[in-house]
mmCIF file of C-alpha atoms in Angstrom:
data_model
loop_
_atom_site.group_PDB
_atom_site.id
_atom_site.type_symbol
_atom_site.label_atom_id
_atom_site.label_comp_id
_atom_site.label_asym_id
_atom_site.label_seq_id
_atom_site.Cartn_x
_atom_site.Cartn_y
_atom_site.Cartn_z
ATOM 1 C CA MET A 1 25.729 19.435 -35.844
ATOM 2 C CA TRP A 2 28.291 22.139 -36.475
ATOM 3 C CA MET A 3 26.250 23.337 -39.473
ATOM 4 C CA SER A 4 23.119 23.723 -37.293
ATOM 5 C CA THR A 5 25.127 25.643 -34.729
ATOM 6 C CA LEU A 6 26.501 27.901 -37.475
ATOM 7 C CA ILE A 7 23.005 28.628 -38.848
ATOM 8 C CA ILE A 8 21.624 29.396 -35.382
ATOM 9 C CA SER A 9 24.543 31.744 -34.693
ATOM 10 C CA TRP A 10 23.941 33.510 -38.012
ATOM 11 C CA LEU A 11 20.228 33.917 -37.286
ATOM 12 C CA LEU A 12 20.979 35.347 -33.840
ATOM 13 C CA ALA A 13 23.442 37.781 -35.383
ATOM 14 C CA VAL A 14 20.859 38.943 -37.938
ATOM 15 C CA ALA A 15 18.223 39.366 -35.203
ATOM 16 C CA SER A 16 20.664 41.343 -33.093
ATOM 17 C CA ALA A 17 21.558 43.620 -36.012
ATOM 18 C CA THR A 18 17.919 44.407 -36.776
ATOM 19 C CA GLU A 19 16.879 44.867 -33.150
ATOM 20 C CA GLU A 20 15.961 48.414 -32.211
ATOM 21 C CA LYS A 21 18.934 50.028 -30.496
ATOM 22 C CA LYS A 22 18.095 51.483 -27.096
ATOM 23 C CA LEU A 23 19.534 54.813 -26.096
ATOM 24 C CA SER A 24 21.343 55.257 -22.813
ATOM 25 C CA SER A 25 19.422 57.025 -20.054
ATOM 26 C CA HIS A 26 21.572 60.134 -20.583
ATOM 27 C CA ALA A 27 20.812 60.281 -24.306
ATOM 28 C CA SER A 28 17.099 59.629 -23.691
ATOM 29 C CA SER A 29 16.791 62.493 -21.222
ATOM 30 C CA LEU A 30 18.611 64.814 -23.641
ATOM 31 C CA ALA A 31 16.252 63.752 -26.448
ATOM 32 C CA ASP A 32 13.351 64.988 -24.356
ATOM 33 C CA THR A 33 15.199 68.194 -23.536
ATOM 34 C CA SER A 34 15.955 68.895 -27.196
ATOM 35 C CA SER A 35 12.223 68.627 -27.949
ATOM 36 C CA ASN A 36 11.436 71.342 -25.401
ATOM 37 C CA LEU A 37 14.277 73.404 -26.841
ATOM 38 C CA ALA A 38 12.638 73.030 -30.276
ATOM 39 C CA PHE A 39 9.477 74.892 -29.307
ATOM 40 C CA ASN A 40 11.228 77.545 -27.212
ATOM 41 C CA LEU A 41 13.625 78.372 -30.023
ATOM 42 C CA TYR A 42 10.907 78.269 -32.687
ATOM 43 C CA HIS A 43 8.717 80.728 -30.765
ATOM 44 C CA ASN A 44 11.680 83.031 -30.291
ATOM 45 C CA LEU A 45 12.457 83.035 -34.005
ATOM 46 C CA ALA A 46 8.805 83.531 -34.920
ATOM 47 C CA LYS A 47 8.781 86.865 -33.055
ATOM 48 C CA GLU A 48 11.212 88.353 -35.558
ATOM 49 C CA LYS A 49 9.635 90.795 -37.963
ATOM 50 C CA ASN A 50 10.161 90.074 -41.665
ATOM 51 C CA GLN A 51 10.952 86.445 -40.796
ATOM 52 C CA GLU A 52 9.391 84.235 -43.456
ATOM 53 C CA ASN A 53 10.517 80.613 -43.565
ATOM 54 C CA ILE A 54 11.918 79.051 -40.370
ATOM 55 C CA LEU A 55 14.025 75.894 -40.248
ATOM 56 C CA ILE A 56 15.994 74.640 -37.236
ATOM 57 C CA SER A 57 17.297 71.292 -36.057
ATOM 58 C CA PRO A 58 16.915 71.168 -32.262
ATOM 59 C CA VAL A 59 19.186 68.124 -31.867
ATOM 60 C CA VAL A 60 21.955 69.925 -33.770
ATOM 61 C CA VAL A 61 21.437 73.075 -31.690
ATOM 62 C CA ALA A 62 21.616 70.935 -28.539
ATOM 63 C CA SER A 63 24.904 69.393 -29.668
ATOM 64 C CA SER A 64 26.300 72.867 -30.373
ATOM 65 C CA LEU A 65 25.313 73.892 -26.858
ATOM 66 C CA GLY A 66 27.217 70.816 -25.712
ATOM 67 C CA LEU A 67 30.271 72.194 -27.473
ATOM 68 C CA VAL A 68 29.859 75.464 -25.560
ATOM 69 C CA ALA A 69 29.710 73.478 -22.313
ATOM 70 C CA LEU A 70 32.848 71.612 -23.357
ATOM 71 C CA GLY A 71 34.745 74.875 -23.791
ATOM 72 C CA SER A 72 33.411 76.884 -20.840
ATOM 73 C CA ARG A 73 33.808 77.137 -17.083
ATOM 74 C CA SER A 74 31.880 78.258 -13.986
ATOM 75 C CA SER A 75 28.545 80.035 -14.527
ATOM 76 C CA THR A 76 28.973 80.125 -18.314
ATOM 77 C CA ALA A 77 29.041 76.325 -18.331
ATOM 78 C CA SER A 78 26.195 76.146 -15.792
ATOM 79 C CA GLN A 79 23.930 78.181 -18.069
ATOM 80 C CA VAL A 80 24.334 75.622 -20.860
ATOM 81 C CA LYS A 81 23.346 72.787 -18.557
ATOM 82 C CA THR A 82 20.334 74.757 -17.339
ATOM 83 C CA ILE A 83 19.064 75.308 -20.891
ATOM 84 C CA LEU A 84 19.522 71.595 -21.591
ATOM 85 C CA ASN A 85 17.899 70.674 -18.272
ATOM 86 C CA ALA A 86 21.039 68.679 -17.564
ATOM 87 C CA SER A 87 22.349 70.259 -14.364
ATOM 88 C CA ALA A 88 22.380 66.871 -12.640
ATOM 89 C CA LEU A 89 24.452 65.226 -15.388
ATOM 90 C CA GLN A 90 28.195 64.857 -15.080
ATOM 91 C CA ASP A 91 30.083 66.565 -17.891
ATOM 92 C CA GLU A 92 31.154 63.278 -19.457
ATOM 93 C CA HIS A 93 27.576 61.981 -19.503
ATOM 94 C CA LEU A 94 26.377 65.235 -21.073
ATOM 95 C CA HIS A 95 28.864 64.975 -23.931
ATOM 96 C CA THR A 96 28.505 61.239 -24.545
ATOM 97 C CA GLY A 97 24.709 61.519 -24.326
ATOM 98 C CA LEU A 98 24.453 64.335 -26.873
ATOM 99 C CA SER A 99 26.902 62.575 -29.175
ATOM 100 C CA GLU A 100 24.966 59.312 -28.950
ATOM 101 C CA LEU A 101 21.621 61.011 -29.602
ATOM 102 C CA LEU A 102 22.754 62.870 -32.715
ATOM 103 C CA GLN A 103 24.594 59.849 -34.091
ATOM 104 C CA GLU A 104 21.490 57.683 -33.639
ATOM 105 C CA VAL A 105 18.890 59.991 -35.183
ATOM 106 C CA SER A 106 21.058 61.093 -38.132
ATOM 107 C CA ASN A 107 22.038 57.581 -39.217
ATOM 108 C CA PRO A 108 21.340 57.739 -42.979
ATOM 109 C CA VAL A 109 21.177 53.960 -43.444
ATOM 110 C CA ALA A 110 18.818 53.187 -40.555
ATOM 111 C CA ARG A 111 16.512 56.087 -41.377
ATOM 112 C CA ASN A 112 16.986 56.238 -45.157
ATOM 113 C CA ILE A 113 17.433 59.997 -45.169
ATOM 114 C CA THR A 114 20.014 62.304 -46.662
ATOM 115 C CA TRP A 115 21.309 64.420 -43.808
ATOM 116 C CA LYS A 116 24.729 66.011 -44.092
ATOM 117 C CA ILE A 117 25.713 67.807 -40.892
ATOM 118 C CA ASN A 118 28.812 69.984 -40.941
ATOM 119 C CA ASN A 119 29.997 72.035 -37.963
ATOM 120 C CA LYS A 120 32.822 74.514 -37.687
ATOM 121 C CA LEU A 121 34.104 76.856 -35.000
ATOM 122 C CA TYR A 122 36.028 79.901 -36.170
ATOM 123 C CA SER A 123 38.304 81.952 -33.929
ATOM 124 C CA PRO A 124 39.972 85.308 -34.574
ATOM 125 C CA SER A 125 43.448 84.874 -36.037
ATOM 126 C CA SER A 126 44.997 86.000 -32.728
ATOM 127 C CA VAL A 127 43.417 83.123 -30.747
ATOM 128 C CA SER A 128 44.422 79.442 -30.757
ATOM 129 C CA PHE A 129 42.271 76.552 -29.548
ATOM 130 C CA THR A 130 43.825 74.142 -27.052
ATOM 131 C CA ASP A 131 44.737 70.652 -28.244
ATOM 132 C CA ASP A 132 42.461 69.054 -25.652
ATOM 133 C CA PHE A 133 39.444 71.106 -26.704
ATOM 134 C CA VAL A 134 40.035 70.357 -30.393
ATOM 135 C CA LYS A 135 40.377 66.636 -29.706
ATOM 136 C CA ASN A 136 37.217 66.370 -27.581
ATOM 137 C CA SER A 137 35.083 68.610 -29.773
ATOM 138 C CA LYS A 138 35.929 66.410 -32.762
ATOM 139 C CA LYS A 139 35.280 63.271 -30.736
ATOM 140 C CA HIS A 140 31.880 64.245 -29.342
ATOM 141 C CA TYR A 141 30.542 66.852 -31.756
ATOM 142 C CA LYS A 142 32.495 66.406 -35.005
ATOM 143 C CA TYR A 143 33.445 70.070 -35.092
ATOM 144 C CA GLU A 144 36.128 71.423 -37.382
ATOM 145 C CA HIS A 145 38.219 74.402 -36.285
ATOM 146 C CA SER A 146 39.733 77.311 -38.131
ATOM 147 C CA LYS A 147 41.284 80.734 -37.643
ATOM 148 C CA VAL A 148 39.917 83.664 -39.642
ATOM 149 C CA ASN A 149 41.012 87.270 -39.951
ATOM 150 C CA PHE A 150 37.720 88.897 -38.980
ATOM 151 C CA ARG A 151 39.216 92.350 -39.507
ATOM 152 C CA ASP A 152 38.767 91.653 -43.203
ATOM 153 C CA LYS A 153 35.055 91.039 -42.787
ATOM 154 C CA ARG A 154 34.280 90.531 -46.454
ATOM 155 C CA SER A 155 36.977 87.874 -46.800
ATOM 156 C CA ALA A 156 35.871 86.156 -43.553
ATOM 157 C CA ILE A 157 32.247 85.958 -44.718
ATOM 158 C CA SER A 158 33.383 84.637 -48.077
ATOM 159 C CA SER A 159 35.458 81.908 -46.363
ATOM 160 C CA ILE A 160 32.495 80.801 -44.242
ATOM 161 C CA ASN A 161 30.144 80.693 -47.233
ATOM 162 C CA GLU A 162 32.661 78.813 -49.385
ATOM 163 C CA TRP A 163 33.151 76.193 -46.661
ATOM 164 C CA ALA A 164 29.376 75.741 -46.239
ATOM 165 C CA ALA A 165 28.840 75.391 -49.989
ATOM 166 C CA LYS A 166 31.632 72.860 -50.355
ATOM 167 C CA SER A 167 30.607 70.781 -47.347
ATOM 168 C CA THR A 168 27.000 70.507 -48.593
ATOM 169 C CA ASP A 169 27.963 69.781 -52.233
ATOM 170 C CA GLY A 170 26.731 73.186 -53.300
ATOM 171 C CA LYS A 171 23.272 72.823 -51.741
ATOM 172 C CA LEU A 172 23.879 75.651 -49.254
ATOM 173 C CA PRO A 173 25.637 78.459 -51.153
ATOM 174 C CA GLU A 174 25.329 81.075 -48.433
ATOM 175 C CA VAL A 175 25.240 81.142 -44.635
ATOM 176 C CA THR A 176 25.318 84.895 -44.187
ATOM 177 C CA LYS A 177 25.699 88.185 -46.009
ATOM 178 C CA ASP A 178 26.960 90.099 -42.983
ATOM 179 C CA MET A 179 28.203 89.827 -39.407
ATOM 180 C CA GLN A 180 27.553 92.528 -36.824
ATOM 181 C CA ASN A 181 30.254 91.376 -34.414
ATOM 182 C CA THR A 182 33.681 90.293 -35.641
ATOM 183 C CA ASP A 183 35.713 90.105 -32.442
ATOM 184 C CA GLY A 184 34.731 86.695 -31.061
ATOM 185 C CA ALA A 185 34.247 83.050 -31.982
ATOM 186 C CA VAL A 186 31.805 82.153 -34.744
ATOM 187 C CA MET A 187 29.926 78.859 -34.583
ATOM 188 C CA VAL A 188 28.476 77.500 -37.836
ATOM 189 C CA ASN A 189 26.133 74.590 -38.571
ATOM 190 C CA ALA A 190 25.788 73.922 -42.315
ATOM 191 C CA MET A 191 23.360 71.141 -43.245
ATOM 192 C CA PHE A 192 21.600 69.502 -46.150
ATOM 193 C CA PHE A 193 18.485 67.464 -45.372
ATOM 194 C CA LYS A 194 16.309 65.480 -47.753
ATOM 195 C CA PRO A 195 13.670 63.073 -46.419
ATOM 196 C CA HIS A 196 12.498 60.049 -48.400
ATOM 197 C CA TRP A 197 8.813 59.189 -48.133
ATOM 198 C CA ASP A 198 7.718 55.765 -46.963
ATOM 199 C CA GLU A 199 5.472 55.771 -50.048
ATOM 200 C CA LYS A 200 6.657 57.886 -52.954
ATOM 201 C CA PHE A 201 4.654 60.288 -55.062
ATOM 202 C CA HIS A 202 4.364 59.392 -58.744
ATOM 203 C CA HIS A 203 6.771 61.653 -60.620
ATOM 204 C CA LYS A 204 4.118 62.334 -63.272
ATOM 205 C CA MET A 205 1.638 63.557 -60.657
ATOM 206 C CA VAL A 206 3.306 66.958 -60.412
ATOM 207 C CA ASP A 207 1.965 70.203 -61.867
ATOM 208 C CA ASN A 208 2.194 73.934 -61.248
ATOM 209 C CA ARG A 209 -0.367 75.395 -58.869
ATOM 210 C CA GLY A 210 -0.849 78.592 -56.918
ATOM 211 C CA PHE A 211 0.546 78.916 -53.375
ATOM 212 C CA LEU A 212 -1.127 81.734 -51.422
ATOM 213 C CA VAL A 213 1.542 83.469 -49.345
ATOM 214 C CA ASN A 214 -1.285 85.778 -48.283
ATOM 215 C CA PRO A 215 -4.693 86.615 -49.802
ATOM 216 C CA SER A 216 -3.164 89.119 -52.227
ATOM 217 C CA TYR A 217 0.146 87.394 -53.086
ATOM 218 C CA THR A 218 0.267 84.078 -54.946
ATOM 219 C CA LEU A 219 3.276 82.142 -56.222
ATOM 220 C CA SER A 220 3.367 79.458 -58.904
ATOM 221 C CA VAL A 221 4.976 76.329 -57.412
ATOM 222 C CA PRO A 222 5.260 72.668 -58.460
ATOM 223 C CA MET A 223 2.687 70.666 -56.492
ATOM 224 C CA MET A 224 2.856 66.879 -55.896
ATOM 225 C CA HIS A 225 -0.290 64.775 -55.522
ATOM 226 C CA ARG A 226 -1.079 61.335 -54.141
ATOM 227 C CA THR A 227 -3.783 59.477 -52.240
ATOM 228 C CA GLY A 228 -2.905 56.974 -49.536
ATOM 229 C CA LEU A 229 -3.478 55.909 -45.949
ATOM 230 C CA TYR A 230 -2.094 58.388 -43.434
ATOM 231 C CA GLY A 231 -2.511 59.530 -39.849
ATOM 232 C CA PHE A 232 -4.924 62.465 -40.035
ATOM 233 C CA TYR A 233 -6.730 64.688 -37.557
ATOM 234 C CA ASP A 234 -9.233 67.440 -38.267
ATOM 235 C CA ASP A 235 -9.137 69.824 -35.294
ATOM 236 C CA THR A 236 -12.477 71.579 -35.828
ATOM 237 C CA GLU A 237 -12.135 73.590 -32.618
ATOM 238 C CA ASN A 238 -8.874 75.203 -33.725
ATOM 239 C CA ARG A 239 -9.691 75.078 -37.457
ATOM 240 C CA LEU A 240 -6.604 73.184 -38.563
ATOM 241 C CA PHE A 241 -5.493 69.869 -40.042
ATOM 242 C CA VAL A 242 -2.732 67.615 -38.726
ATOM 243 C CA LEU A 243 -1.143 65.113 -41.108
ATOM 244 C CA ASN A 244 1.472 62.453 -40.335
ATOM 245 C CA MET A 245 3.533 61.188 -43.283
ATOM 246 C CA PRO A 246 5.987 58.385 -42.415
ATOM 247 C CA LEU A 247 9.465 58.592 -43.862
ATOM 248 C CA ALA A 248 11.236 55.555 -45.272
ATOM 249 C CA HIS A 249 11.718 52.686 -42.804
ATOM 250 C CA LYS A 250 9.114 54.457 -40.619
ATOM 251 C CA LYS A 251 11.827 55.412 -38.128
ATOM 252 C CA SER A 252 10.701 59.029 -38.391
ATOM 253 C CA SER A 253 7.741 61.006 -39.701
ATOM 254 C CA MET A 254 6.922 64.418 -41.094
ATOM 255 C CA ILE A 255 4.056 66.105 -39.290
ATOM 256 C CA PHE A 256 2.232 68.958 -40.990
ATOM 257 C CA ILE A 257 0.035 71.445 -39.111
ATOM 258 C CA MET A 258 -2.009 73.640 -41.449
ATOM 259 C CA PRO A 259 -4.901 76.062 -40.912
ATOM 260 C CA TYR A 260 -8.074 75.471 -42.887
ATOM 261 C CA HIS A 261 -7.530 78.597 -44.972
ATOM 262 C CA VAL A 262 -4.741 81.059 -45.761
ATOM 263 C CA GLU A 263 -3.965 83.186 -42.704
ATOM 264 C CA PRO A 264 -0.911 84.400 -40.774
ATOM 265 C CA LEU A 265 0.535 81.547 -38.712
ATOM 266 C CA GLU A 266 0.598 83.455 -35.408
ATOM 267 C CA ARG A 267 -2.673 81.873 -34.264
ATOM 268 C CA LEU A 268 -1.327 78.350 -34.790
ATOM 269 C CA GLU A 269 2.031 79.226 -33.298
ATOM 270 C CA LYS A 270 0.380 80.337 -30.066
ATOM 271 C CA LEU A 271 -1.088 76.826 -29.814
ATOM 272 C CA LEU A 272 2.196 75.097 -30.623
ATOM 273 C CA THR A 273 3.768 73.454 -27.567
ATOM 274 C CA HIS A 274 5.324 70.090 -26.804
ATOM 275 C CA GLU A 275 2.170 69.097 -24.918
ATOM 276 C CA GLN A 276 -0.187 70.274 -27.676
ATOM 277 C CA LEU A 277 1.764 68.347 -30.290
ATOM 278 C CA GLY A 278 1.342 65.238 -28.144
ATOM 279 C CA THR A 279 -2.418 65.881 -27.950
ATOM 280 C CA TRP A 280 -2.700 66.268 -31.715
ATOM 281 C CA THR A 281 -0.642 63.171 -32.522
ATOM 282 C CA SER A 282 -2.628 61.091 -30.005
ATOM 283 C CA LYS A 283 -5.772 61.895 -32.007
ATOM 284 C CA LEU A 284 -4.398 60.900 -35.397
ATOM 285 C CA LYS A 285 -6.431 58.193 -37.135
ATOM 286 C CA GLU A 286 -5.267 56.257 -40.169
ATOM 287 C CA ARG A 287 -7.549 56.968 -43.080
ATOM 288 C CA ALA A 288 -7.537 57.814 -46.784
ATOM 289 C CA VAL A 289 -6.073 61.259 -47.484
ATOM 290 C CA ALA A 290 -5.695 62.982 -50.844
ATOM 291 C CA ILE A 291 -2.517 65.032 -50.450
ATOM 292 C CA SER A 292 -1.319 67.963 -52.514
ATOM 293 C CA LEU A 293 2.050 69.163 -51.270
ATOM 294 C CA PRO A 294 4.522 71.701 -52.696
ATOM 295 C CA LYS A 295 7.720 70.244 -54.067
ATOM 296 C CA VAL A 296 10.143 72.177 -51.903
ATOM 297 C CA SER A 297 13.717 73.347 -52.163
ATOM 298 C CA MET A 298 14.768 76.045 -49.727
ATOM 299 C CA GLU A 299 17.775 77.431 -47.907
ATOM 300 C CA VAL A 300 17.277 79.009 -44.502
ATOM 301 C CA SER A 301 19.914 80.529 -42.215
ATOM 302 C CA HIS A 302 19.463 81.936 -38.724
ATOM 303 C CA ASP A 303 21.910 83.685 -36.430
ATOM 304 C CA LEU A 304 20.851 82.157 -33.111
ATOM 305 C CA GLN A 305 23.130 84.251 -30.898
ATOM 306 C CA LYS A 306 20.500 86.592 -29.455
ATOM 307 C CA HIS A 307 17.820 83.884 -29.392
ATOM 308 C CA LEU A 308 19.978 81.551 -27.309
ATOM 309 C CA ALA A 309 20.784 84.489 -25.035
ATOM 310 C CA GLU A 310 17.062 85.049 -24.475
ATOM 311 C CA LEU A 311 16.674 81.368 -23.582
ATOM 312 C CA GLY A 312 19.357 81.668 -20.892
ATOM 313 C CA LEU A 313 22.746 81.566 -22.630
ATOM 314 C CA SER A 314 23.459 85.162 -21.682
ATOM 315 C CA GLU A 315 27.097 84.843 -20.591
ATOM 316 C CA ALA A 316 28.642 82.934 -23.494
ATOM 317 C CA VAL A 317 27.465 85.618 -25.947
ATOM 318 C CA ASP A 318 28.585 88.550 -23.760
ATOM 319 C CA LYS A 319 32.152 89.701 -24.320
ATOM 320 C CA SER A 320 32.478 91.031 -20.757
ATOM 321 C CA LYS A 321 31.083 87.927 -19.030
ATOM 322 C CA ALA A 322 31.954 84.880 -21.151
ATOM 323 C CA ASP A 323 34.309 82.306 -19.683
ATOM 324 C CA LEU A 324 35.227 80.105 -22.648
ATOM 325 C CA SER A 325 38.700 79.529 -21.249
ATOM 326 C CA LYS A 326 38.614 75.762 -21.876
ATOM 327 C CA MET A 327 38.587 76.573 -25.593
ATOM 328 C CA SER A 328 41.743 78.674 -25.711
ATOM 329 C CA GLY A 329 43.235 78.532 -22.216
ATOM 330 C CA LYS A 330 42.311 82.178 -21.597
ATOM 331 C CA LYS A 331 39.180 84.261 -21.102
ATOM 332 C CA ASP A 332 39.644 85.836 -24.532
ATOM 333 C CA LEU A 333 36.623 84.508 -26.440
ATOM 334 C CA TYR A 334 32.867 84.900 -26.595
ATOM 335 C CA LEU A 335 30.281 83.711 -29.130
ATOM 336 C CA SER A 336 29.849 86.657 -31.468
ATOM 337 C CA ASN A 337 27.726 84.716 -33.984
ATOM 338 C CA VAL A 338 25.927 81.354 -33.973
ATOM 339 C CA PHE A 339 24.909 80.558 -37.544
ATOM 340 C CA HIS A 340 22.479 77.686 -38.053
ATOM 341 C CA ALA A 341 21.917 77.121 -41.769
ATOM 342 C CA SER A 342 20.091 74.390 -43.663
ATOM 343 C CA ALA A 343 19.398 73.484 -47.253
ATOM 344 C CA TRP A 344 16.221 71.431 -47.409
ATOM 345 C CA GLU A 345 14.483 69.480 -50.149
ATOM 346 C CA TRP A 346 11.513 67.207 -50.426
ATOM 347 C CA ASP A 347 10.242 65.827 -53.692
ATOM 348 C CA THR A 348 8.505 62.722 -55.036
ATOM 349 C CA GLU A 349 11.197 60.213 -54.019
ATOM 350 C CA GLY A 350 10.525 57.386 -51.605
ATOM 351 C CA ASN A 351 9.745 53.694 -51.270
ATOM 352 C CA PRO A 352 7.429 51.972 -53.784
ATOM 353 C CA PHE A 353 3.779 52.538 -52.884
ATOM 354 C CA ASP A 354 1.295 49.792 -52.074
ATOM 355 C CA ALA A 355 -0.664 49.506 -55.317
ATOM 356 C CA SER A 356 -2.960 46.810 -53.906
ATOM 357 C CA ILE A 357 -5.124 49.327 -52.038
ATOM 358 C CA PHE A 358 -5.979 51.375 -55.131
ATOM 359 C CA GLY A 359 -9.584 50.833 -56.133
ATOM 360 C CA SER A 360 -10.360 49.332 -52.732
ATOM 361 C CA GLU A 361 -12.770 50.475 -50.048
ATOM 362 C CA LYS A 362 -9.817 51.776 -48.005
ATOM 363 C CA LEU A 363 -9.363 54.761 -50.295
ATOM 364 C CA ARG A 364 -13.007 55.736 -50.633
ATOM 365 C CA ASN A 365 -14.037 59.263 -49.582
ATOM 366 C CA PRO A 366 -10.522 60.561 -48.789
ATOM 367 C CA LYS A 367 -9.980 63.634 -46.676
ATOM 368 C CA LEU A 368 -8.314 66.491 -48.544
ATOM 369 C CA PHE A 369 -4.997 67.968 -47.400
ATOM 370 C CA TYR A 370 -4.292 70.707 -49.930
ATOM 371 C CA ALA A 371 -1.176 72.577 -48.800
ATOM 372 C CA ASP A 372 -1.486 75.702 -50.925
ATOM 373 C CA HIS A 373 -0.920 78.185 -48.086
ATOM 374 C CA PRO A 374 1.543 78.609 -45.160
ATOM 375 C CA PHE A 375 1.941 75.716 -42.719
ATOM 376 C CA ILE A 376 4.134 74.438 -39.883
ATOM 377 C CA PHE A 377 6.065 71.175 -40.208
ATOM 378 C CA LEU A 378 8.206 68.929 -38.027
ATOM 379 C CA VAL A 379 10.363 65.864 -38.496
ATOM 380 C CA LYS A 380 9.852 63.657 -35.450
ATOM 381 C CA ASP A 381 11.970 60.629 -34.628
ATOM 382 C CA ASN A 382 9.693 57.740 -33.713
ATOM 383 C CA GLN A 383 12.260 55.887 -31.608
ATOM 384 C CA THR A 384 13.581 58.679 -29.398
ATOM 385 C CA ASP A 385 10.633 61.125 -29.700
ATOM 386 C CA SER A 386 13.178 63.831 -30.436
ATOM 387 C CA ILE A 387 12.412 66.523 -33.009
ATOM 388 C CA LEU A 388 14.956 66.461 -35.805
ATOM 389 C CA PHE A 389 13.622 69.597 -37.494
ATOM 390 C CA ILE A 390 10.912 72.155 -36.865
ATOM 391 C CA GLY A 391 9.979 74.916 -39.246
ATOM 392 C CA ARG A 392 7.390 76.738 -41.254
ATOM 393 C CA LEU A 393 6.887 77.269 -44.960
ATOM 394 C CA VAL A 394 5.519 80.746 -45.616
ATOM 395 C CA LYS A 395 7.110 81.612 -48.927
ATOM 396 C CA PRO A 396 8.349 78.794 -51.189
ATOM 397 C CA LYS A 397 10.422 79.418 -54.296
ATOM 398 C CA GLY A 398 8.223 80.355 -57.231
ATOM 399 C CA GLU A 399 7.202 83.049 -59.654
ATOM 400 C CA LYS A 400 4.568 85.562 -58.710
ATOM 401 C CA MET A 401 1.280 84.869 -60.447
ATOM 402 C CA ARG A 402 -0.399 87.746 -62.203
ATOM 403 C CA ASP A 403 -3.960 88.680 -61.355
ATOM 404 C CA GLU A 404 -6.309 87.796 -64.174
ATOM 405 C CA LEU A 405 -8.818 90.505 -63.210
#
């Protein structure tokens, strides 16, 4: 009898461990907010001239905004809550909700992804952070803290870049080459992200092909190829393809949005909203797709200071208005730089593919998704509906191809 009881208890424990964890109501509402933040921030970045590749993690940006709320008072703190659509949340629920959300979606075991997130807040050497702020920012947002002599700008930049390189195992060698303002606090996110496909590409199905940055500029890049069953939508009205590629464990997916032919991405970006993404994904149908996708390794860094200001964080980045007194005990800080930097890779790696469908009717007449020109991509969490990353690939690493004419 005791053995039966033991077996039943073990089975219940296994079932409980594998059951989908439900987020708290606070974390769920902040997941939705971070998705809206994704599109607002993306559109702001896309306006920048000479901006090529874009790569941001909205959930990491949201958690950094939480850190600002943790260290600010009065209207400076209110602005953070407004951007996060969290004015009705108590401070404690804001911080625990953001912490819970990021911890859930970045779990490398549950989602079988490589995602190293490192955060650091630098202050001028004359300013000290309060013990309470340091303790709570580590607890909720896993932020490190450091003093830097910003008067020696070259040395300060070198220190930031060395920390980012070390914390990402060399994947992100540089966050910035320069800083315009050196008299405030500097917030840094340094990340390395590598998704693992639910069905891998064969490592031998990789060759060099041309990637058309624009009609007159082509790069030679390694291109991966495979045919399988994927969510696919051909939007003939807007002349674009939408492809959904599940990542390992199917807890999240990569969504690609690509125009039919090489063109500037402005037309697609005007269409890109939270609602439009929902419309596209609702029309995805599983079918055979022959995919050719660049094997990508890129490093992208953005200073989000002015972009967050344009979204409503105007006080925290203004030396004359910022009240970050919960950080240092005085009104002696403002956010002079907000660096958000990511190293990103995707290659052939993933789970074993289902070989049983090869040669079957399921793979007959596949649609073609040939990603040899600029496209938009997202990593969407299937449990929380939050957007882990949003970006665009305009110029991958590669050698310029010579014209044969």
